[in-house]
Amino acid sequence: MNVLIIEDEVPAAEKLERYLSRYDSNINVLKKLTSVQDSVAWLKQNQEQVDLIFMDIQLTDGKSFDIFKEVTLSKPIIFITAYDDYAIDAFKVNSIAYLLKPITFDDLSQSMQKLTSLRENLGNAPQNTGELNMVLQNLSKKNYKTRFMVKLGEHIKSVTTNDVELFYAEGRTVYLYTVNNRKFIIDYKLEELEELLDPVQFFRANRSFILNINAIEDVVVYSSSRLKVTPRLDLNKEIIVSREKVSAFKDWFNGL
């Protein structure tokens, strides 16, 4: 098996290579790369030689997700990172595992066994590569919540996520706002909603708001490099994207 390691921490890359050799002495590490730029250049020329990619998320010149903007990767990927914030993004691509540093030999072994199991189920013939990638992508898909039950007086009704403009938390109470500017109290915390909602459609802008991409009227640069979002519904509240979320918001707003 030919493996590519994309990792900007030399000790971590060397440790991973030792683990791979310990797991299977026939594994061949083709290359160890440390940056987005070098990875893009190398993969454009050599991707067909690779059977598996180990990929750190934070690299010397950006996040490894930037690689996917330049290269269409068709190989299974095992992400290794010190952060758990990017799990959802990782599983949008051909990821079969998401390992948190410091990884152990057992972590690596379980990930490799998962890959072996997938390949055994599909067969190892070259013509099954596309089928393997399809299975990997299907495994990474998550069933997100599509509707919420809300109370209207003595009645209950169902609101689809497409009809949700935003979610707003005020103290311990969380409100769901609909396209017709109605609001309902729901029995969820914003932290729970983050896990239940499709991240392509919804984004948590700050401690109080989760926004629907289709509900945004305008975005302007605010003080201290923050962003101010104006929803299309008539909401007498200011929505400011937290400074630490600005970069992620731009990626989300841009469809990345």
PDB file of C-alpha atoms in Angstrom:
ATOM      1  CA  MET A   1       0.000   0.000   0.000  1.00  0.00           C
ATOM      2  CA  ASN A   2       1.311   3.436  -0.951  1.00  0.00           C
ATOM      3  CA  VAL A   3       0.631   6.177   1.578  1.00  0.00           C
ATOM      4  CA  LEU A   4       0.917   9.952   1.417  1.00  0.00           C
ATOM      5  CA  ILE A   5       1.390  11.920   4.657  1.00  0.00           C
ATOM      6  CA  ILE A   6       0.424  15.599   4.705  1.00  0.00           C
ATOM      7  CA  GLU A   7       1.576  16.902   8.088  1.00  0.00           C
ATOM      8  CA  ASP A   8       3.491  20.070   8.993  1.00  0.00           C
ATOM      9  CA  GLU A   9       4.838  18.785  12.319  1.00  0.00           C
ATOM     10  CA  VAL A  10       7.922  16.701  11.555  1.00  0.00           C
ATOM     11  CA  PRO A  11       7.823  14.662  14.805  1.00  0.00           C
ATOM     12  CA  ALA A  12       4.137  13.840  14.220  1.00  0.00           C
ATOM     13  CA  ALA A  13       4.828  12.748  10.627  1.00  0.00           C
ATOM     14  CA  GLU A  14       7.730  10.564  11.733  1.00  0.00           C
ATOM     15  CA  LYS A  15       5.657   9.015  14.520  1.00  0.00           C
ATOM     16  CA  LEU A  16       2.888   8.222  12.034  1.00  0.00           C
ATOM     17  CA  GLU A  17       5.391   6.619   9.668  1.00  0.00           C
ATOM     18  CA  ARG A  18       6.704   4.422  12.515  1.00  0.00           C
ATOM     19  CA  TYR A  19       3.167   3.363  13.416  1.00  0.00           C
ATOM     20  CA  LEU A  20       2.435   2.484   9.793  1.00  0.00           C
ATOM     21  CA  SER A  21       5.573   0.371   9.554  1.00  0.00           C
ATOM     22  CA  ARG A  22       4.662  -1.347  12.804  1.00  0.00           C
ATOM     23  CA  TYR A  23       1.150  -2.024  11.551  1.00  0.00           C
ATOM     24  CA  ASP A  24       2.328  -3.418   8.211  1.00  0.00           C
ATOM     25  CA  SER A  25       5.963  -3.468   7.108  1.00  0.00           C
ATOM     26  CA  ASN A  26       4.814  -3.533   3.461  1.00  0.00           C
ATOM     27  CA  ILE A  27       3.276  -0.050   3.706  1.00  0.00           C
ATOM     28  CA  ASN A  28       5.302   2.413   1.669  1.00  0.00           C
ATOM     29  CA  VAL A  29       5.241   6.120   2.551  1.00  0.00           C
ATOM     30  CA  LEU A  30       5.658   7.769  -0.835  1.00  0.00           C
ATOM     31  CA  LYS A  31       6.024  11.329   0.409  1.00  0.00           C
ATOM     32  CA  LYS A  32       5.688  13.549   3.459  1.00  0.00           C
ATOM     33  CA  LEU A  33       4.412  17.055   2.678  1.00  0.00           C
ATOM     34  CA  THR A  34       3.967  20.025   4.993  1.00  0.00           C
ATOM     35  CA  SER A  35       1.973  22.681   3.097  1.00  0.00           C
ATOM     36  CA  VAL A  36      -1.136  23.194   1.014  1.00  0.00           C
ATOM     37  CA  GLN A  37       0.899  24.529  -1.910  1.00  0.00           C
ATOM     38  CA  ASP A  38       3.310  21.587  -2.023  1.00  0.00           C
ATOM     39  CA  SER A  39       0.477  19.096  -1.571  1.00  0.00           C
ATOM     40  CA  VAL A  40      -1.500  20.544  -4.483  1.00  0.00           C
ATOM     41  CA  ALA A  41       1.541  20.485  -6.769  1.00  0.00           C
ATOM     42  CA  TRP A  42       2.505  16.932  -5.811  1.00  0.00           C
ATOM     43  CA  LEU A  43      -1.011  15.500  -6.013  1.00  0.00           C
ATOM     44  CA  LYS A  44      -1.640  16.966  -9.449  1.00  0.00           C
ATOM     45  CA  GLN A  45       1.261  14.877 -10.729  1.00  0.00           C
ATOM     46  CA  ASN A  46       1.216  11.802  -8.505  1.00  0.00           C
ATOM     47  CA  GLN A  47      -2.251  11.108  -7.093  1.00  0.00           C
ATOM     48  CA  GLU A  48      -2.648   7.869  -9.054  1.00  0.00           C
ATOM     49  CA  GLN A  49       0.275   6.330  -7.155  1.00  0.00           C
ATOM     50  CA  VAL A  50      -1.460   6.841  -3.803  1.00  0.00           C
ATOM     51  CA  ASP A  51      -3.725   4.334  -2.056  1.00  0.00           C
ATOM     52  CA  LEU A  52      -4.349   6.262   1.167  1.00  0.00           C
ATOM     53  CA  ILE A  53      -3.765   9.810   2.424  1.00  0.00           C
ATOM     54  CA  PHE A  54      -3.125  10.865   6.013  1.00  0.00           C
ATOM     55  CA  MET A  55      -3.891  14.552   6.294  1.00  0.00           C
ATOM     56  CA  ASP A  56      -3.413  17.064   9.087  1.00  0.00           C
ATOM     57  CA  ILE A  57      -5.889  19.953   8.954  1.00  0.00           C
ATOM     58  CA  GLN A  58      -3.713  22.871  10.089  1.00  0.00           C
ATOM     59  CA  LEU A  59      -0.760  23.182   7.703  1.00  0.00           C
ATOM     60  CA  THR A  60       2.006  25.770   7.398  1.00  0.00           C
ATOM     61  CA  ASP A  61       0.142  27.879   4.829  1.00  0.00           C
ATOM     62  CA  GLY A  62      -3.518  27.205   5.621  1.00  0.00           C
ATOM     63  CA  LYS A  63      -6.019  24.427   6.165  1.00  0.00           C
ATOM     64  CA  SER A  64      -5.780  21.184   4.236  1.00  0.00           C
ATOM     65  CA  PHE A  65      -9.365  21.715   3.023  1.00  0.00           C
ATOM     66  CA  ASP A  66      -7.833  24.306   0.673  1.00  0.00           C
ATOM     67  CA  ILE A  67      -6.231  21.401  -1.203  1.00  0.00           C
ATOM     68  CA  PHE A  68      -9.685  20.279  -2.336  1.00  0.00           C
ATOM     69  CA  LYS A  69     -10.219  23.635  -4.029  1.00  0.00           C
ATOM     70  CA  GLU A  70      -7.343  22.873  -6.401  1.00  0.00           C
ATOM     71  CA  VAL A  71      -7.362  19.087  -6.723  1.00  0.00           C
ATOM     72  CA  THR A  72     -10.177  16.573  -7.039  1.00  0.00           C
ATOM     73  CA  LEU A  73      -9.124  13.826  -4.661  1.00  0.00           C
ATOM     74  CA  SER A  74     -10.420  10.312  -5.273  1.00  0.00           C
ATOM     75  CA  LYS A  75      -8.454   8.547  -2.544  1.00  0.00           C
ATOM     76  CA  PRO A  76      -9.593   7.618   0.979  1.00  0.00           C
ATOM     77  CA  ILE A  77      -8.379  10.039   3.631  1.00  0.00           C
ATOM     78  CA  ILE A  78      -7.664   9.725   7.334  1.00  0.00           C
ATOM     79  CA  PHE A  79      -7.598  13.132   9.014  1.00  0.00           C
ATOM     80  CA  ILE A  80      -5.292  13.709  11.971  1.00  0.00           C
ATOM     81  CA  THR A  81      -5.648  16.926  13.937  1.00  0.00           C
ATOM     82  CA  ALA A  82      -5.379  18.493  17.357  1.00  0.00           C
ATOM     83  CA  TYR A  83      -8.806  20.091  16.900  1.00  0.00           C
ATOM     84  CA  ASP A  84     -12.269  18.546  16.910  1.00  0.00           C
ATOM     85  CA  ASP A  85     -13.895  21.589  15.271  1.00  0.00           C
ATOM     86  CA  TYR A  86     -13.574  20.303  11.711  1.00  0.00           C
ATOM     87  CA  ALA A  87     -15.130  16.851  11.940  1.00  0.00           C
ATOM     88  CA  ILE A  88     -18.168  17.803   9.877  1.00  0.00           C
ATOM     89  CA  ASP A  89     -16.010  19.359   7.149  1.00  0.00           C
ATOM     90  CA  ALA A  90     -13.755  16.306   7.124  1.00  0.00           C
ATOM     91  CA  PHE A  91     -16.635  13.949   6.482  1.00  0.00           C
ATOM     92  CA  LYS A  92     -17.812  15.978   3.494  1.00  0.00           C
ATOM     93  CA  VAL A  93     -14.843  14.553   1.609  1.00  0.00           C
ATOM     94  CA  ASN A  94     -13.483  11.001   1.261  1.00  0.00           C
ATOM     95  CA  SER A  95     -12.730  10.661   4.951  1.00  0.00           C
ATOM     96  CA  ILE A  96     -12.883   7.270   6.633  1.00  0.00           C
ATOM     97  CA  ALA A  97     -11.603   8.449  10.029  1.00  0.00           C
ATOM     98  CA  TYR A  98     -10.973  11.590  12.070  1.00  0.00           C
ATOM     99  CA  LEU A  99      -8.243  11.072  14.660  1.00  0.00           C
ATOM    100  CA  LEU A 100      -7.379  13.529  17.408  1.00  0.00           C
ATOM    101  CA  LYS A 101      -3.773  14.099  18.399  1.00  0.00           C
ATOM    102  CA  PRO A 102      -1.881  12.660  20.077  1.00  0.00           C
ATOM    103  CA  ILE A 103      -2.872   9.517  18.207  1.00  0.00           C
ATOM    104  CA  THR A 104      -2.103   6.068  19.527  1.00  0.00           C
ATOM    105  CA  PHE A 105      -1.145   2.918  17.682  1.00  0.00           C
ATOM    106  CA  ASP A 106      -4.605   1.540  18.490  1.00  0.00           C
ATOM    107  CA  ASP A 107      -6.220   4.603  16.859  1.00  0.00           C
ATOM    108  CA  LEU A 108      -4.207   4.003  13.711  1.00  0.00           C
ATOM    109  CA  SER A 109      -4.914   0.269  13.697  1.00  0.00           C
ATOM    110  CA  GLN A 110      -8.663   0.750  13.945  1.00  0.00           C
ATOM    111  CA  SER A 111      -8.623   3.221  11.044  1.00  0.00           C
ATOM    112  CA  MET A 112      -6.572   0.891   8.867  1.00  0.00           C
ATOM    113  CA  GLN A 113      -8.836  -2.040   9.690  1.00  0.00           C
ATOM    114  CA  LYS A 114     -11.838   0.038   8.672  1.00  0.00           C
ATOM    115  CA  LEU A 115     -10.242   0.717   5.288  1.00  0.00           C
ATOM    116  CA  THR A 116      -9.343  -2.957   4.868  1.00  0.00           C
ATOM    117  CA  SER A 117     -12.897  -3.982   5.665  1.00  0.00           C
ATOM    118  CA  LEU A 118     -14.308  -1.585   3.086  1.00  0.00           C
ATOM    119  CA  ARG A 119     -11.956  -2.841   0.416  1.00  0.00           C
ATOM    120  CA  GLU A 120     -12.612  -6.491   1.208  1.00  0.00           C
ATOM    121  CA  ASN A 121     -16.348  -5.930   0.923  1.00  0.00           C
ATOM    122  CA  LEU A 122     -15.943  -4.286  -2.469  1.00  0.00           C
ATOM    123  CA  GLY A 123     -12.978  -6.216  -3.761  1.00  0.00           C
ATOM    124  CA  ASN A 124      -9.562  -4.844  -4.599  1.00  0.00           C
ATOM    125  CA  ALA A 125      -9.890  -4.723  -8.359  1.00  0.00           C
ATOM    126  CA  PRO A 126      -9.091  -1.335  -9.920  1.00  0.00           C
ATOM    127  CA  GLN A 127     -12.558  -1.089 -11.404  1.00  0.00           C
ATOM    128  CA  ASN A 128     -13.965  -0.912  -7.880  1.00  0.00           C
ATOM    129  CA  THR A 129     -12.080   2.255  -6.927  1.00  0.00           C
ATOM    130  CA  GLY A 130     -14.990   4.471  -7.884  1.00  0.00           C
ATOM    131  CA  GLU A 131     -17.377   2.259  -5.962  1.00  0.00           C
ATOM    132  CA  LEU A 132     -15.136   2.436  -2.890  1.00  0.00           C
ATOM    133  CA  ASN A 133     -15.114   6.229  -3.062  1.00  0.00           C
ATOM    134  CA  MET A 134     -18.902   6.257  -3.367  1.00  0.00           C
ATOM    135  CA  VAL A 135     -19.225   4.076  -0.266  1.00  0.00           C
ATOM    136  CA  LEU A 136     -16.809   6.327   1.632  1.00  0.00           C
ATOM    137  CA  GLN A 137     -18.864   9.365   0.733  1.00  0.00           C
ATOM    138  CA  ASN A 138     -22.110   7.632   1.709  1.00  0.00           C
ATOM    139  CA  LEU A 139     -20.633   6.598   5.037  1.00  0.00           C
ATOM    140  CA  SER A 140     -19.751  10.193   5.738  1.00  0.00           C
ATOM    141  CA  LYS A 141     -23.244  11.460   5.053  1.00  0.00           C
ATOM    142  CA  LYS A 142     -25.244  12.332   8.103  1.00  0.00           C
ATOM    143  CA  ASN A 143     -29.004  12.458   8.381  1.00  0.00           C
ATOM    144  CA  TYR A 144     -29.748  16.013   9.441  1.00  0.00           C
ATOM    145  CA  LYS A 145     -32.973  17.207  11.009  1.00  0.00           C
ATOM    146  CA  THR A 146     -35.535  18.262   8.410  1.00  0.00           C
ATOM    147  CA  ARG A 147     -38.417  19.495  10.588  1.00  0.00           C
ATOM    148  CA  PHE A 148     -39.312  20.741  14.045  1.00  0.00           C
ATOM    149  CA  MET A 149     -42.493  20.266  16.018  1.00  0.00           C
ATOM    150  CA  VAL A 150     -43.762  23.541  17.519  1.00  0.00           C
ATOM    151  CA  LYS A 151     -46.759  24.519  19.645  1.00  0.00           C
ATOM    152  CA  LEU A 152     -49.318  27.059  18.550  1.00  0.00           C
ATOM    153  CA  GLY A 153     -51.698  27.549  21.459  1.00  0.00           C
ATOM    154  CA  GLU A 154     -53.300  24.164  22.016  1.00  0.00           C
ATOM    155  CA  HIS A 155     -52.200  22.990  18.592  1.00  0.00           C
ATOM    156  CA  ILE A 156     -48.950  21.539  17.355  1.00  0.00           C
ATOM    157  CA  LYS A 157     -47.527  21.887  13.875  1.00  0.00           C
ATOM    158  CA  SER A 158     -44.464  20.856  11.935  1.00  0.00           C
ATOM    159  CA  VAL A 159     -42.009  23.404  10.538  1.00  0.00           C
ATOM    160  CA  THR A 160     -39.506  22.257   7.923  1.00  0.00           C
ATOM    161  CA  THR A 161     -35.916  23.486   8.148  1.00  0.00           C
ATOM    162  CA  ASN A 162     -36.382  25.181   4.774  1.00  0.00           C
ATOM    163  CA  ASP A 163     -38.994  27.393   6.429  1.00  0.00           C
ATOM    164  CA  VAL A 164     -36.668  28.332   9.290  1.00  0.00           C
ATOM    165  CA  GLU A 165     -35.004  31.720   8.951  1.00  0.00           C
ATOM    166  CA  LEU A 166     -32.903  31.498  12.096  1.00  0.00           C
ATOM    167  CA  PHE A 167     -32.640  30.280  15.657  1.00  0.00           C
ATOM    168  CA  TYR A 168     -32.171  32.755  18.490  1.00  0.00           C
ATOM    169  CA  ALA A 169     -31.201  32.064  22.099  1.00  0.00           C
ATOM    170  CA  GLU A 170     -32.186  34.443  24.867  1.00  0.00           C
ATOM    171  CA  GLY A 171     -31.018  33.162  28.209  1.00  0.00           C
ATOM    172  CA  ARG A 172     -32.152  29.560  28.484  1.00  0.00           C
ATOM    173  CA  THR A 173     -34.900  29.995  25.896  1.00  0.00           C
ATOM    174  CA  VAL A 174     -34.351  29.194  22.215  1.00  0.00           C
ATOM    175  CA  TYR A 175     -36.666  30.575  19.550  1.00  0.00           C
ATOM    176  CA  LEU A 176     -37.273  29.335  16.033  1.00  0.00           C
ATOM    177  CA  TYR A 177     -38.146  32.102  13.547  1.00  0.00           C
ATOM    178  CA  THR A 178     -39.993  31.183  10.359  1.00  0.00           C
ATOM    179  CA  VAL A 179     -40.097  32.777   6.924  1.00  0.00           C
ATOM    180  CA  ASN A 180     -43.356  34.556   7.768  1.00  0.00           C
ATOM    181  CA  ASN A 181     -41.692  36.172  10.807  1.00  0.00           C
ATOM    182  CA  ARG A 182     -43.370  34.002  13.414  1.00  0.00           C
ATOM    183  CA  LYS A 183     -41.423  32.682  16.364  1.00  0.00           C
ATOM    184  CA  PHE A 184     -41.827  29.560  18.430  1.00  0.00           C
ATOM    185  CA  ILE A 185     -40.080  28.294  21.542  1.00  0.00           C
ATOM    186  CA  ILE A 186     -38.310  24.979  20.948  1.00  0.00           C
ATOM    187  CA  ASP A 187     -36.849  22.554  23.440  1.00  0.00           C
ATOM    188  CA  TYR A 188     -33.284  22.584  22.120  1.00  0.00           C
ATOM    189  CA  LYS A 189     -30.028  24.313  22.992  1.00  0.00           C
ATOM    190  CA  LEU A 190     -28.030  25.981  20.218  1.00  0.00           C
ATOM    191  CA  GLU A 191     -25.233  23.483  20.870  1.00  0.00           C
ATOM    192  CA  GLU A 192     -27.659  20.651  20.138  1.00  0.00           C
ATOM    193  CA  LEU A 193     -28.959  22.369  17.027  1.00  0.00           C
ATOM    194  CA  GLU A 194     -25.434  22.715  15.649  1.00  0.00           C
ATOM    195  CA  GLU A 195     -25.195  18.925  15.580  1.00  0.00           C
ATOM    196  CA  LEU A 196     -28.703  18.394  14.191  1.00  0.00           C
ATOM    197  CA  LEU A 197     -28.704  20.943  11.359  1.00  0.00           C
ATOM    198  CA  ASP A 198     -27.100  20.621   7.945  1.00  0.00           C
ATOM    199  CA  PRO A 199     -23.902  22.759   8.088  1.00  0.00           C
ATOM    200  CA  VAL A 200     -24.270  23.569   4.401  1.00  0.00           C
ATOM    201  CA  GLN A 201     -27.538  25.366   5.142  1.00  0.00           C
ATOM    202  CA  PHE A 202     -27.041  26.628   8.717  1.00  0.00           C
ATOM    203  CA  PHE A 203     -24.221  28.451  10.499  1.00  0.00           C
ATOM    204  CA  ARG A 204     -23.806  29.503  14.113  1.00  0.00           C
ATOM    205  CA  ALA A 205     -22.746  33.138  13.913  1.00  0.00           C
ATOM    206  CA  ASN A 206     -22.263  33.725  17.636  1.00  0.00           C
ATOM    207  CA  ARG A 207     -23.560  32.639  21.034  1.00  0.00           C
ATOM    208  CA  SER A 208     -27.120  33.696  20.221  1.00  0.00           C
ATOM    209  CA  PHE A 209     -27.808  33.012  16.539  1.00  0.00           C
ATOM    210  CA  ILE A 210     -27.843  30.160  14.054  1.00  0.00           C
ATOM    211  CA  LEU A 211     -28.601  31.441  10.553  1.00  0.00           C
ATOM    212  CA  ASN A 212     -30.099  29.892   7.438  1.00  0.00           C
ATOM    213  CA  ILE A 213     -28.027  30.741   4.343  1.00  0.00           C
ATOM    214  CA  ASN A 214     -31.243  31.507   2.444  1.00  0.00           C
ATOM    215  CA  ALA A 215     -32.400  33.984   5.084  1.00  0.00           C
ATOM    216  CA  ILE A 216     -29.519  36.441   4.776  1.00  0.00           C
ATOM    217  CA  GLU A 217     -30.358  39.783   3.213  1.00  0.00           C
ATOM    218  CA  ASP A 218     -26.979  41.501   3.567  1.00  0.00           C
ATOM    219  CA  VAL A 219     -23.513  41.151   5.121  1.00  0.00           C
ATOM    220  CA  VAL A 220     -21.266  44.137   5.807  1.00  0.00           C
ATOM    221  CA  VAL A 221     -17.835  44.554   7.363  1.00  0.00           C
ATOM    222  CA  TYR A 222     -18.223  45.716  10.942  1.00  0.00           C
ATOM    223  CA  SER A 223     -15.777  47.133  13.495  1.00  0.00           C
ATOM    224  CA  SER A 224     -12.642  45.145  14.417  1.00  0.00           C
ATOM    225  CA  SER A 225     -12.933  43.032  11.239  1.00  0.00           C
ATOM    226  CA  ARG A 226     -16.182  41.473  12.365  1.00  0.00           C
ATOM    227  CA  LEU A 227     -19.222  41.036  10.144  1.00  0.00           C
ATOM    228  CA  LYS A 228     -22.765  42.324  10.576  1.00  0.00           C
ATOM    229  CA  VAL A 229     -25.539  40.183   9.116  1.00  0.00           C
ATOM    230  CA  THR A 230     -28.954  41.517   8.171  1.00  0.00           C
ATOM    231  CA  PRO A 231     -31.648  38.820   7.900  1.00  0.00           C
ATOM    232  CA  ARG A 232     -34.493  39.257   5.451  1.00  0.00           C
ATOM    233  CA  LEU A 233     -37.086  39.021   8.223  1.00  0.00           C
ATOM    234  CA  ASP A 234     -37.900  42.040  10.355  1.00  0.00           C
ATOM    235  CA  LEU A 235     -35.830  41.323  13.459  1.00  0.00           C
ATOM    236  CA  ASN A 236     -35.120  44.041  15.969  1.00  0.00           C
ATOM    237  CA  LYS A 237     -31.810  42.497  16.975  1.00  0.00           C
ATOM    238  CA  GLU A 238     -28.220  43.005  15.824  1.00  0.00           C
ATOM    239  CA  ILE A 239     -26.445  39.942  14.451  1.00  0.00           C
ATOM    240  CA  ILE A 240     -22.656  40.185  14.611  1.00  0.00           C
ATOM    241  CA  VAL A 241     -20.445  37.314  13.497  1.00  0.00           C
ATOM    242  CA  SER A 242     -17.917  36.633  16.227  1.00  0.00           C
ATOM    243  CA  ARG A 243     -14.356  37.587  15.317  1.00  0.00           C
ATOM    244  CA  GLU A 244     -13.127  34.007  15.662  1.00  0.00           C
ATOM    245  CA  LYS A 245     -15.895  32.797  13.332  1.00  0.00           C
ATOM    246  CA  VAL A 246     -15.416  35.330  10.519  1.00  0.00           C
ATOM    247  CA  SER A 247     -13.120  33.110   8.437  1.00  0.00           C
ATOM    248  CA  ALA A 248     -15.407  30.077   8.789  1.00  0.00           C
ATOM    249  CA  PHE A 249     -18.452  32.229   7.996  1.00  0.00           C
ATOM    250  CA  LYS A 250     -16.851  33.477   4.766  1.00  0.00           C
ATOM    251  CA  ASP A 251     -16.065  29.899   3.727  1.00  0.00           C
ATOM    252  CA  TRP A 252     -19.641  28.868   4.498  1.00  0.00           C
ATOM    253  CA  PHE A 253     -21.116  31.890   2.719  1.00  0.00           C
ATOM    254  CA  ASN A 254     -18.911  31.131  -0.277  1.00  0.00           C
ATOM    255  CA  GLY A 255     -20.108  27.537  -0.382  1.00  0.00           C
ATOM    256  CA  LEU A 256     -16.879  25.872   0.756  1.00  0.00           C
TER     257      LEU A 256
END
